[in-house]
XYZ file of C-alpha atoms in Angstrom:
697
model
C 0.871 -43.430 48.794
C 2.385 -42.140 45.545
C 5.649 -43.321 44.047
C 8.175 -40.521 44.328
C 11.682 -40.464 42.906
C 14.063 -37.842 41.575
C 16.465 -37.831 38.670
C 18.674 -35.268 36.938
C 17.552 -32.539 39.332
C 13.805 -33.113 38.951
C 11.063 -34.618 41.146
C 9.148 -37.475 39.523
C 5.749 -38.248 41.069
C 3.884 -41.285 39.765
C 6.054 -41.187 36.645
C 5.519 -37.489 35.881
C 8.110 -34.730 36.214
C 6.784 -32.041 38.533
C 7.837 -28.704 39.936
C 6.769 -28.714 43.594
C 5.136 -25.579 44.942
C 4.342 -26.247 48.590
C 2.832 -24.216 51.430
C 3.568 -24.622 55.132
C 0.411 -24.729 57.259
C 0.159 -25.940 60.871
C -3.146 -27.620 61.686
C -2.402 -27.529 65.423
C -2.289 -23.711 65.282
C -5.760 -23.407 63.710
C -9.294 -24.266 64.854
C -10.636 -27.316 63.055
C -13.401 -25.206 61.491
C -10.725 -23.159 59.633
C -8.816 -26.054 58.108
C -10.832 -26.359 54.911
C -10.931 -22.580 54.387
C -7.139 -22.252 54.634
C -6.488 -25.269 52.425
C -8.870 -23.993 49.740
C -7.098 -20.633 49.752
C -3.751 -22.384 49.391
C -5.150 -24.429 46.497
C -6.436 -21.271 44.795
C -2.914 -19.831 44.887
C -1.794 -22.591 42.484
C -0.029 -24.684 45.103
C -0.085 -28.488 44.775
C 1.538 -29.574 48.053
C 1.169 -28.755 51.730
C 3.797 -29.188 54.401
C 3.379 -29.386 58.153
C 5.127 -30.401 61.333
C 3.583 -33.090 63.527
C 4.625 -32.154 67.086
C 5.457 -35.144 69.220
C 4.442 -33.376 72.441
C 1.067 -32.456 70.932
C 0.053 -36.023 70.131
C 1.756 -38.169 72.822
C 0.463 -36.248 75.781
C 1.564 -38.828 78.308
C 4.036 -41.659 77.972
C 2.359 -44.175 75.655
C -0.922 -42.230 75.287
C -1.496 -40.979 71.733
C -4.223 -38.803 70.249
C -4.380 -38.447 66.457
C -8.194 -38.191 66.276
C -8.940 -35.073 68.310
C -10.415 -36.782 71.362
C -8.631 -34.465 73.807
C -8.530 -31.379 71.548
C -10.000 -30.939 68.057
C -6.678 -29.520 66.858
C -5.116 -32.938 67.464
C -7.274 -34.503 64.740
C -4.358 -35.171 62.403
C -6.371 -37.843 60.602
C -9.211 -35.408 59.887
C -6.855 -32.693 58.642
C -5.115 -35.058 56.239
C -8.465 -36.291 54.912
C -9.449 -32.731 53.991
C -6.081 -32.248 52.300
C -6.554 -35.456 50.329
C -10.071 -34.448 49.196
C -8.624 -31.181 47.875
C -5.974 -33.087 45.924
C -2.872 -32.041 47.845
C 0.369 -33.946 48.057
C 1.905 -33.831 51.533
C 5.328 -33.123 53.000
C 5.201 -34.826 56.408
C 7.502 -33.565 59.178
C 7.287 -35.593 62.418
C 10.579 -34.551 64.044
C 11.385 -35.696 66.672
C 12.885 -32.193 66.864
C 10.785 -29.704 64.901
C 11.848 -26.333 66.454
C 9.060 -24.093 65.018
C 9.052 -21.711 68.006
C 7.633 -24.483 70.218
C 8.677 -25.433 73.736
C 11.164 -28.288 73.996
C 11.523 -27.980 70.200
C 8.456 -30.245 70.020
C 9.527 -33.015 72.410
C 7.136 -34.132 75.164
C 7.929 -32.847 78.657
C 7.691 -36.292 80.229
C 10.607 -37.711 78.228
C 13.135 -35.571 80.125
C 12.045 -37.247 83.349
C 12.100 -40.739 81.830
C 15.639 -40.665 80.432
C 17.630 -37.770 81.961
C 20.825 -39.795 81.493
C 20.379 -39.522 77.706
C 20.525 -35.703 77.690
C 23.696 -34.251 76.171
C 26.339 -32.937 78.541
C 28.569 -29.895 78.258
C 32.340 -29.936 78.458
C 32.201 -29.539 82.237
C 29.773 -32.440 82.675
C 26.603 -30.413 83.244
C 23.333 -30.968 81.386
C 23.256 -29.194 78.036
C 21.577 -25.759 78.390
C 18.944 -26.696 75.784
C 18.502 -30.208 77.243
C 19.030 -31.599 73.757
C 19.329 -35.375 73.810
C 22.346 -37.293 72.589
C 20.850 -38.231 69.261
C 22.145 -41.795 69.109
C 21.621 -42.676 72.741
C 19.736 -46.012 72.585
C 17.182 -44.979 75.218
C 16.296 -41.812 73.305
C 16.047 -43.749 70.028
C 13.759 -46.288 71.659
C 11.174 -43.591 72.340
C 11.678 -42.011 68.910
C 11.084 -45.330 67.180
C 7.848 -45.818 69.110
C 6.736 -42.298 68.129
C 7.487 -43.001 64.471
C 5.637 -46.316 64.616
C 2.472 -44.600 65.815
C 2.579 -41.429 63.730
C 3.409 -43.223 60.477
C 0.461 -45.558 60.951
C -1.564 -42.422 60.128
C 0.721 -40.946 57.469
C 1.041 -44.017 55.254
C -2.662 -43.882 54.359
C -2.255 -40.570 52.493
C -0.385 -38.961 49.595
C 2.840 -38.273 51.451
C 5.477 -37.450 48.828
C 8.362 -36.311 51.072
C 9.253 -36.791 54.739
C 11.483 -34.418 56.667
C 13.496 -36.330 59.254
C 14.124 -34.181 62.307
C 14.914 -30.490 61.768
C 18.139 -28.504 61.838
C 20.198 -31.246 63.469
C 23.218 -29.822 65.306
C 21.779 -26.315 65.464
C 21.154 -26.302 69.225
C 24.718 -27.441 69.876
C 26.127 -24.806 67.524
C 24.204 -21.708 68.635
C 24.863 -22.391 72.325
C 28.539 -23.153 71.748
C 28.193 -26.419 73.655
C 28.838 -29.766 71.988
C 27.678 -33.158 73.194
C 29.891 -34.875 75.771
C 27.423 -37.437 77.078
C 29.166 -40.708 77.978
C 27.429 -42.514 75.125
C 28.608 -39.912 72.619
C 32.153 -39.980 74.002
C 32.241 -43.766 73.677
C 31.278 -43.392 70.026
C 33.961 -40.735 69.601
C 36.502 -43.158 71.074
C 35.516 -45.821 68.528
C 35.872 -43.224 65.755
C 39.389 -42.358 66.926
C 40.405 -46.036 66.964
C 39.727 -46.127 63.236
C 41.010 -42.654 62.354
C 43.633 -41.451 64.842
C 44.821 -44.053 67.345
C 47.238 -41.650 69.055
C 44.320 -39.526 70.188
C 42.670 -42.523 71.844
C 45.188 -42.198 74.670
C 44.424 -38.493 75.080
C 40.706 -39.236 75.313
C 41.287 -41.979 77.899
C 42.931 -39.470 80.247
C 40.432 -36.712 79.517
C 38.027 -35.614 82.287
C 35.079 -33.248 82.403
C 36.189 -29.635 82.706
C 39.276 -30.208 80.573
C 39.577 -28.880 77.016
C 40.579 -30.996 74.024
C 43.871 -30.416 72.262
C 43.758 -28.691 68.876
C 44.141 -31.959 67.002
C 41.424 -33.698 69.005
C 39.089 -30.710 68.593
C 39.475 -30.968 64.825
C 38.826 -34.713 64.936
C 35.797 -34.128 67.183
C 34.280 -31.955 64.458
C 34.966 -34.641 61.864
C 33.303 -37.169 64.163
C 30.228 -34.998 64.748
C 29.513 -34.775 61.027
C 29.424 -38.558 60.765
C 27.465 -38.767 64.025
C 24.738 -36.431 62.743
C 24.527 -38.366 59.473
C 24.279 -41.663 61.376
C 21.413 -40.285 63.457
C 19.511 -39.096 60.386
C 20.151 -42.410 58.648
C 18.753 -44.220 61.693
C 15.549 -42.155 61.510
C 15.329 -42.891 57.791
C 15.655 -46.624 58.485
C 12.701 -46.445 60.890
C 10.572 -44.901 58.152
C 11.445 -47.695 55.749
C 10.817 -50.242 58.511
C 7.262 -48.953 58.853
C 6.560 -49.444 55.157
C 7.058 -45.969 53.705
C 9.289 -45.487 50.691
C 9.544 -41.813 49.701
C 12.558 -39.467 49.692
C 13.571 -38.014 53.051
C 14.500 -34.362 53.567
C 17.482 -33.213 55.622
C 16.930 -29.553 56.508
C 19.971 -27.293 56.966
C 20.098 -24.137 59.097
C 22.275 -21.030 59.175
C 20.838 -17.714 57.914
C 21.250 -14.853 60.417
C 19.149 -11.828 61.278
C 20.766 -8.467 60.482
C 17.834 -6.074 60.866
C 15.865 -5.832 57.603
C 18.397 -7.666 55.440
C 19.413 -11.056 56.723
C 22.683 -12.711 55.745
C 23.777 -16.232 54.871
C 27.385 -16.025 56.018
C 26.922 -18.734 58.643
C 24.768 -20.976 56.469
C 28.003 -22.611 55.350
C 28.653 -23.804 58.916
C 25.264 -25.547 58.945
C 26.061 -27.090 55.579
C 29.375 -28.410 56.892
C 27.536 -29.999 59.842
C 25.011 -31.941 57.758
C 26.641 -32.487 54.359
C 27.521 -36.124 55.157
C 23.792 -36.867 55.204
C 23.820 -36.915 51.416
C 24.998 -40.525 51.729
C 21.652 -41.533 53.239
C 19.625 -43.642 50.845
C 16.989 -41.638 48.945
C 17.819 -38.386 50.739
C 17.374 -34.762 49.714
C 19.433 -32.029 51.317
C 17.457 -28.821 51.718
C 18.145 -25.292 52.902
C 16.465 -22.897 55.313
C 16.391 -19.685 53.266
C 15.656 -16.565 55.332
C 17.013 -13.507 53.551
C 14.747 -10.894 55.176
C 14.063 -8.226 52.574
C 16.166 -8.922 49.530
C 18.233 -5.910 48.546
C 21.360 -5.128 46.584
C 23.504 -5.779 49.661
C 22.377 -9.333 50.407
C 20.919 -10.942 47.251
C 24.236 -12.643 46.475
C 23.988 -14.643 49.734
C 21.103 -16.607 48.196
C 23.161 -17.177 45.060
C 26.043 -18.464 47.176
C 23.723 -20.733 49.209
C 22.266 -22.308 46.059
C 25.703 -22.745 44.506
C 26.930 -24.370 47.702
C 24.064 -26.861 47.757
C 25.112 -28.167 44.350
C 28.487 -29.098 45.877
C 27.143 -31.183 48.750
C 23.859 -32.695 47.607
C 23.240 -35.868 45.631
C 23.918 -35.229 41.967
C 20.402 -36.302 40.926
C 18.415 -34.511 43.619
C 16.527 -31.290 42.814
C 17.699 -28.028 44.295
C 15.010 -27.597 46.952
C 14.161 -25.452 49.970
C 11.955 -26.931 52.683
C 11.817 -23.559 54.452
C 11.662 -20.821 51.842
C 10.847 -17.587 53.590
C 7.374 -16.218 52.859
C 7.024 -14.537 56.236
C 8.849 -14.234 59.531
C 8.257 -15.132 63.166
C 8.347 -11.495 64.317
C 6.920 -8.368 62.685
C 10.402 -6.978 62.115
C 11.587 -6.861 59.452
C 8.325 -6.036 57.723
C 8.629 -8.405 54.801
C 7.955 -6.771 51.424
C 5.761 -8.767 48.995
C 8.304 -7.991 46.267
C 10.899 -9.950 48.267
C 8.840 -13.155 47.979
C 8.684 -12.802 44.201
C 12.329 -11.783 43.742
C 13.774 -14.542 45.920
C 11.636 -17.106 44.097
C 12.803 -15.835 40.719
C 16.439 -15.865 41.784
C 16.374 -19.424 43.096
C 14.363 -20.884 40.223
C 16.639 -19.088 37.783
C 19.569 -20.826 39.460
C 17.964 -24.240 39.059
C 15.596 -24.722 41.999
C 12.778 -27.155 41.143
C 10.928 -27.232 44.456
C 9.895 -24.593 47.002
C 8.049 -24.909 50.302
C 6.876 -21.444 51.359
C 7.255 -21.085 55.136
C 4.871 -19.995 56.615
C 2.060 -19.671 54.092
C -0.753 -19.532 56.661
C -0.501 -17.990 60.103
C -2.105 -19.274 63.284
C -2.128 -19.238 67.072
C -0.058 -21.436 69.376
C -1.986 -23.746 71.711
C -1.927 -22.510 75.311
C 1.470 -22.863 76.979
C 3.051 -24.601 73.991
C 4.573 -21.632 72.185
C 8.136 -20.609 72.951
C 7.211 -16.942 72.368
C 3.618 -16.961 73.571
C 0.462 -17.578 71.567
C 1.119 -15.189 68.646
C 2.200 -16.982 65.468
C 0.934 -14.895 62.569
C 4.345 -14.994 60.840
C 3.446 -12.194 58.383
C 2.179 -15.088 56.273
C 0.417 -14.582 52.915
C -2.698 -15.903 54.672
C -3.015 -14.171 58.035
C -3.887 -15.962 61.235
C -7.464 -14.642 60.857
C -7.678 -15.911 57.272
C -7.142 -12.582 55.504
C -5.400 -12.670 52.118
C -2.486 -10.271 52.163
C -0.757 -8.587 49.233
C 1.994 -11.224 49.348
C -0.644 -13.911 48.657
C -1.632 -12.324 45.361
C 1.988 -11.657 44.379
C 2.841 -15.332 44.865
C -0.346 -16.512 43.169
C 0.526 -14.505 40.055
C 4.131 -15.672 40.108
C 3.208 -19.353 40.526
C 0.879 -19.086 37.529
C 3.768 -17.616 35.527
C 5.992 -20.578 36.406
C 3.238 -23.125 35.714
C 2.981 -21.752 32.163
C 6.586 -22.744 31.462
C 6.899 -25.653 33.897
C 7.586 -28.262 31.224
C 10.341 -26.136 29.699
C 11.883 -25.455 33.110
C 12.009 -29.113 34.047
C 13.990 -30.053 30.965
C 16.501 -27.249 31.532
C 19.626 -26.965 33.685
C 21.306 -23.875 35.138
C 24.287 -22.460 33.268
C 27.526 -21.724 35.152
C 30.545 -19.780 33.924
C 33.104 -20.666 36.583
C 33.497 -22.708 39.773
C 34.359 -22.195 43.435
C 36.280 -24.775 45.446
C 34.569 -25.378 48.801
C 36.784 -26.550 51.681
C 34.441 -27.790 54.467
C 37.262 -27.815 57.050
C 37.268 -24.006 56.998
C 33.694 -24.066 58.336
C 33.934 -27.033 60.739
C 34.594 -24.687 63.626
C 31.403 -24.386 65.699
C 32.966 -25.790 68.893
C 36.461 -24.331 68.588
C 35.798 -21.574 71.140
C 34.774 -23.912 73.957
C 38.095 -25.721 73.494
C 40.076 -22.491 73.641
C 40.656 -22.037 69.908
C 40.061 -18.484 68.676
C 38.261 -18.449 65.326
C 37.662 -14.704 65.010
C 40.378 -14.310 62.374
C 39.185 -17.316 60.371
C 35.587 -16.161 60.599
C 36.444 -12.612 59.588
C 38.490 -13.650 56.569
C 35.974 -16.163 55.245
C 33.072 -13.731 55.663
C 34.768 -10.825 53.950
C 36.528 -12.763 51.201
C 33.671 -15.061 50.243
C 30.427 -13.232 51.011
C 31.465 -9.579 50.781
C 34.377 -9.942 48.408
C 35.255 -12.167 45.467
C 32.043 -14.187 45.119
C 29.817 -11.179 45.557
C 31.968 -9.426 42.964
C 31.580 -12.243 40.472
C 27.801 -12.037 40.855
C 27.755 -8.245 40.487
C 29.588 -8.803 37.203
C 26.980 -11.466 36.293
C 29.374 -14.391 36.294
C 27.356 -17.345 37.587
C 29.336 -19.846 39.634
C 28.866 -23.280 41.162
C 30.621 -24.746 44.213
C 32.473 -28.040 44.161
C 33.537 -29.963 47.275
C 37.342 -30.141 47.386
C 37.373 -32.703 50.218
C 35.258 -35.383 48.525
C 38.216 -37.458 47.332
C 37.634 -37.009 43.603
C 40.102 -35.354 41.255
C 39.032 -32.129 39.551
C 38.692 -32.492 35.791
C 39.800 -29.270 34.008
C 37.611 -30.198 31.042
C 34.564 -30.119 33.334
C 35.698 -27.303 35.631
C 37.443 -24.859 33.343
C 38.329 -22.382 36.092
C 38.380 -22.677 39.871
C 38.383 -19.976 42.552
C 39.600 -21.141 45.964
C 39.413 -19.235 49.238
C 42.566 -20.275 51.064
C 44.036 -19.755 54.513
C 47.539 -20.468 55.726
C 46.360 -23.966 56.545
C 44.686 -26.227 54.022
C 44.058 -29.993 54.231
C 46.957 -31.886 52.689
C 44.646 -33.852 50.376
C 43.197 -30.591 49.040
C 46.627 -29.112 48.375
C 47.607 -32.223 46.459
C 44.351 -32.176 44.507
C 44.785 -28.542 43.464
C 48.333 -29.192 42.236
C 47.066 -32.092 40.113
C 44.277 -29.877 38.765
C 46.747 -27.244 37.556
C 49.158 -29.829 36.169
C 46.282 -31.255 34.111
C 45.451 -27.889 32.552
C 43.239 -26.211 35.147
C 43.043 -22.464 35.767
C 43.246 -21.777 39.511
C 42.633 -18.461 41.292
C 43.864 -18.573 44.904
C 43.008 -15.902 47.497
C 43.695 -14.282 49.975
C 46.532 -16.423 51.421
C 48.878 -19.143 50.213
C 48.797 -22.287 52.407
C 51.916 -23.863 53.853
C 50.393 -25.930 56.686
C 47.889 -28.775 56.719
C 44.720 -28.681 58.850
C 46.627 -29.851 61.934
C 49.349 -27.221 61.701
C 51.990 -29.490 60.168
C 54.165 -28.105 57.389
C 52.660 -28.807 53.965
C 54.167 -26.977 51.003
C 52.648 -28.634 47.920
C 51.144 -25.394 46.621
C 54.047 -23.241 47.786
C 56.462 -25.367 45.740
C 54.212 -25.312 42.675
C 54.183 -21.510 42.823
C 57.923 -21.223 43.350
C 57.543 -19.009 46.439
C 60.597 -18.878 48.704
C 59.217 -16.448 51.276
C 55.817 -15.187 52.416
C 55.411 -12.000 54.427
C 52.034 -11.250 56.041
C 51.437 -7.567 56.713
C 47.873 -7.547 58.004
C 46.016 -4.660 56.387
C 47.530 -2.339 53.843
C 47.252 -0.683 50.451
C 48.247 -2.230 47.160
C 47.882 -1.504 43.476
C 46.427 -4.468 41.607
C 45.817 -4.235 37.862
C 46.361 -0.473 38.236
C 43.560 -0.278 40.809
C 44.286 0.899 44.333
C 42.953 -1.539 46.912
C 42.745 -1.141 50.689
C 43.188 -4.775 51.683
C 42.154 -6.177 55.060
C 44.848 -8.833 54.660
C 48.012 -8.450 52.608
C 50.648 -11.040 51.747
C 53.775 -10.343 49.768
C 55.951 -12.951 48.110
C 59.516 -13.575 47.088
C 59.324 -15.598 43.872
C 61.960 -18.065 42.686
C 60.656 -18.465 39.158
C 59.473 -16.245 36.361
C 55.917 -15.022 36.934
C 53.718 -12.253 35.615
C 53.260 -9.677 38.381
C 49.859 -7.977 38.675
C 49.930 -6.542 42.186
C 52.444 -4.501 44.172
C 52.247 -3.278 47.764
C 53.044 0.334 48.615
C 56.483 -0.869 49.616
C 57.024 -2.351 46.141
C 56.651 -6.043 47.041
C 54.704 -8.568 44.950
C 51.207 -9.346 46.261
C 49.467 -10.672 43.122
C 50.892 -12.690 40.265
C 50.168 -15.332 37.664
C 52.295 -18.419 37.126
C 52.034 -20.905 34.299
C 52.631 -24.420 35.593
C 52.758 -27.559 33.458
C 49.568 -27.469 31.398
C 47.708 -24.968 33.583
C 48.020 -21.657 35.365
C 47.582 -20.160 38.833
C 46.718 -16.585 39.694
C 47.433 -15.640 43.303
C 45.652 -12.669 44.830
C 47.472 -12.199 48.105
C 44.985 -9.849 49.682
C 41.458 -9.777 50.955
C 39.098 -7.563 49.004
C 35.899 -6.251 50.524
C 33.515 -4.590 48.081
C 32.522 -1.728 50.344
C 33.496 0.349 47.291
C 32.448 -1.301 44.086
C 35.204 0.239 41.970
C 37.205 -2.776 43.183
C 35.146 -4.859 40.766
C 37.785 -3.845 38.217
C 40.212 -6.207 39.966
C 37.840 -9.164 39.654
C 36.994 -8.301 36.057
C 40.706 -8.149 35.230
C 41.295 -11.592 36.750
C 38.467 -13.025 34.637
C 39.962 -11.477 31.507
C 43.492 -12.697 32.206
C 42.292 -16.211 33.053
C 39.940 -16.193 30.042
C 36.760 -16.757 32.069
C 33.827 -15.823 29.882
C 30.228 -14.972 30.717
C 27.377 -16.900 29.105
C 25.399 -13.683 28.822
C 25.643 -9.962 29.422
C 23.123 -7.428 30.696
C 24.143 -4.014 29.392
C 22.357 -1.215 31.206
C 23.078 2.457 31.789
C 20.681 2.381 34.744
C 22.730 0.171 37.042
C 23.040 -3.473 38.024
C 20.521 -6.115 36.992
C 20.819 -9.686 38.247
C 20.672 -12.422 35.604
C 20.443 -16.242 35.529
C 20.018 -18.707 32.710
C 18.652 -22.232 32.444
C 19.313 -24.116 29.226
C 17.915 -27.140 27.445
C 18.470 -28.456 23.936
C 15.468 -26.415 22.860
C 15.417 -23.201 24.893
C 17.394 -20.692 26.886
C 15.257 -19.549 29.818
C 16.509 -16.191 30.980
C 15.737 -14.610 34.377
C 16.373 -10.920 35.126
C 15.837 -9.315 38.553
C 15.804 -5.642 39.532
C 16.327 -5.098 43.279
C 16.156 -1.299 43.136
C 13.154 1.015 43.375
C 13.314 2.386 39.829
C 12.828 0.861 36.378
C 15.832 -0.200 34.331
C 16.391 -0.884 30.659
C 18.963 -3.434 29.518
C 20.260 -5.151 26.412
C 20.353 -8.935 26.707
C 23.354 -10.487 24.989
C 23.755 -14.273 24.923
C 26.900 -15.929 23.635
C 28.093 -12.593 22.275
C 24.942 -12.019 20.210
C 22.452 -9.242 20.896
C 19.055 -10.791 21.601
C 16.667 -8.078 22.750
C 16.218 -4.991 24.908
C 13.960 -5.203 27.944
C 12.616 -2.906 30.645
C 12.619 -4.460 34.110
C 10.344 -2.619 36.485
C 11.385 -1.641 40.005
C 11.492 -4.425 42.607
C 10.457 -7.071 40.093
C 11.769 -9.525 37.525
C 11.046 -11.018 34.137
C 11.451 -14.413 32.525
C 12.188 -14.811 28.831
C 12.122 -18.067 26.888
C 14.307 -17.941 23.806
C 14.298 -20.682 21.179
C 17.908 -21.772 20.802
C 17.595 -22.367 17.069
C 16.557 -18.756 16.616
C 19.291 -17.457 18.916
C 21.797 -19.160 16.647
C 20.288 -17.206 13.755
C 20.543 -14.026 15.856
C 16.802 -13.860 16.068
C 14.516 -14.385 19.027
C 11.003 -15.440 19.912
C 9.774 -14.400 23.357
C 7.237 -16.938 24.579
C 6.845 -15.543 28.074
C 7.883 -12.456 29.962
């Protein structure tokens, strides 16, 4: 087994920095005679790593009876498959569950376990078995079987070049999508212990609680806080088993949340998945990873990937690489028909933003074993290598792209992404997956966060080619204005007290804060909290719902409109139709705050003028500009002491010409062909002399 570490955003394998290109292939979905053929094709695409699930139900057919050698079915010969992979020189990402999802029945768990320990299955709020029959993760009887599974499966894995191990898959997803939490007695006992340490008053409420009764608002909020620690504890327990069995490589925590919206998927709910699993970053030697399923990337949804990447920087370990363990290279159904250009463009976007590892999922299609597939036997997945072994157009597109990245791999791995501004992430706004079952309506919260963040301000910043990075506002650390020169914060009427206090300190210390679309005056529990209100000198807030306003001389139809009565002198930049203030800037101590008291949706992109005006007033500058008369081009930059590596993407179906300007200096003019991108490597010494050498593009 190789020695694998990570540092400063880069994987280090046996002492060498490496960019991981991995391909997902499922041996149990292919005849044994096809294994070598598929692996050779993957190798010929320039890929160095393979990834695969190891289904528990496939190998422990009966309680205590294991088959890893193909005695009962040749497709169970895990040992033989890994030997072929080793002979071809592959590193391995090993994914033994216990939950693997992957369109398999029971999410990969053996059928017999439900009969052995039915008391360990999660319960709903009314005391019934959970509709998915998901187990209470930390129930000792469930963990006993999981530990035995790990003991047996890792006796095989530790003999090979396993470089990463994914522990479980999409933890908390089954509870979220069904709207049913876990109210098993074991879980409730753990919740009670959590409350003893964090909110003793609620202990009494829980003692009198019975199945069929909803939690109070305060206890619902604390239940969500508990679940995040519970999920992290479960994943840490699985990680400890791996170390117990003598394996010491980084473990992957895979996060769910992209949604299907016909041909163009969206990432609006990815943030909920992130909030569920972000505490797992505290697990020793862990890597947080995203499920990235964007469908066909188009002008309307590309920014969701940008937001997802930026968000990961806020919640992952500072030294871990930006990495996706499920990077879409196909899809489980034949709709949407995935365009080969999408695979290239999404790869360019994410690598441009700093990603140093990609696992393409799926890279090779297959067929489900009889009666094991959740959707029948078909599992072609529109993969670059079809289930019959054919090489599709997407295969050759990725092969060419991977070769392009390999040519500049060394330069990429010594570079870091460049960000112009920052976004303050408040996890409490997304810790809401079980609010509805406790009678708390989240439609307004959900609507505002979707429109303001994904279809409003952040999308606008990206369309103006300002690159941003998220920071976690609930992590307990103060925000250094010297490090975070400007900070955009999506705010509701409630905001955790600690966050309000932190933002006031940030402004006092010289920070530039942009607050939208509401000013908070409650904490997360609904108690009055006016730290920010007092800093702004607001004596009255009037919420009008929707309405029209003129902001920086631009008419805006706002989905949410607040007007303010101000006690102190401020610079007014927005007025409602009735003449009331809805946007203003206030200097405070050593810093400044700009309040945009309305929600802006960019269904009409002329509203970008509002966002551009805010950037100008708050002196937020771009690292580069793409000047084109042909329309928007998407740009990203990675920088080292030696080079600026510049990525440009064109999501439209016609060619575009653009001037590239870095740091105010014209560098070059480039043509970016339709549905494609280019990479330029500029020597920084020559940029400073206003010259340029293009090494690659």
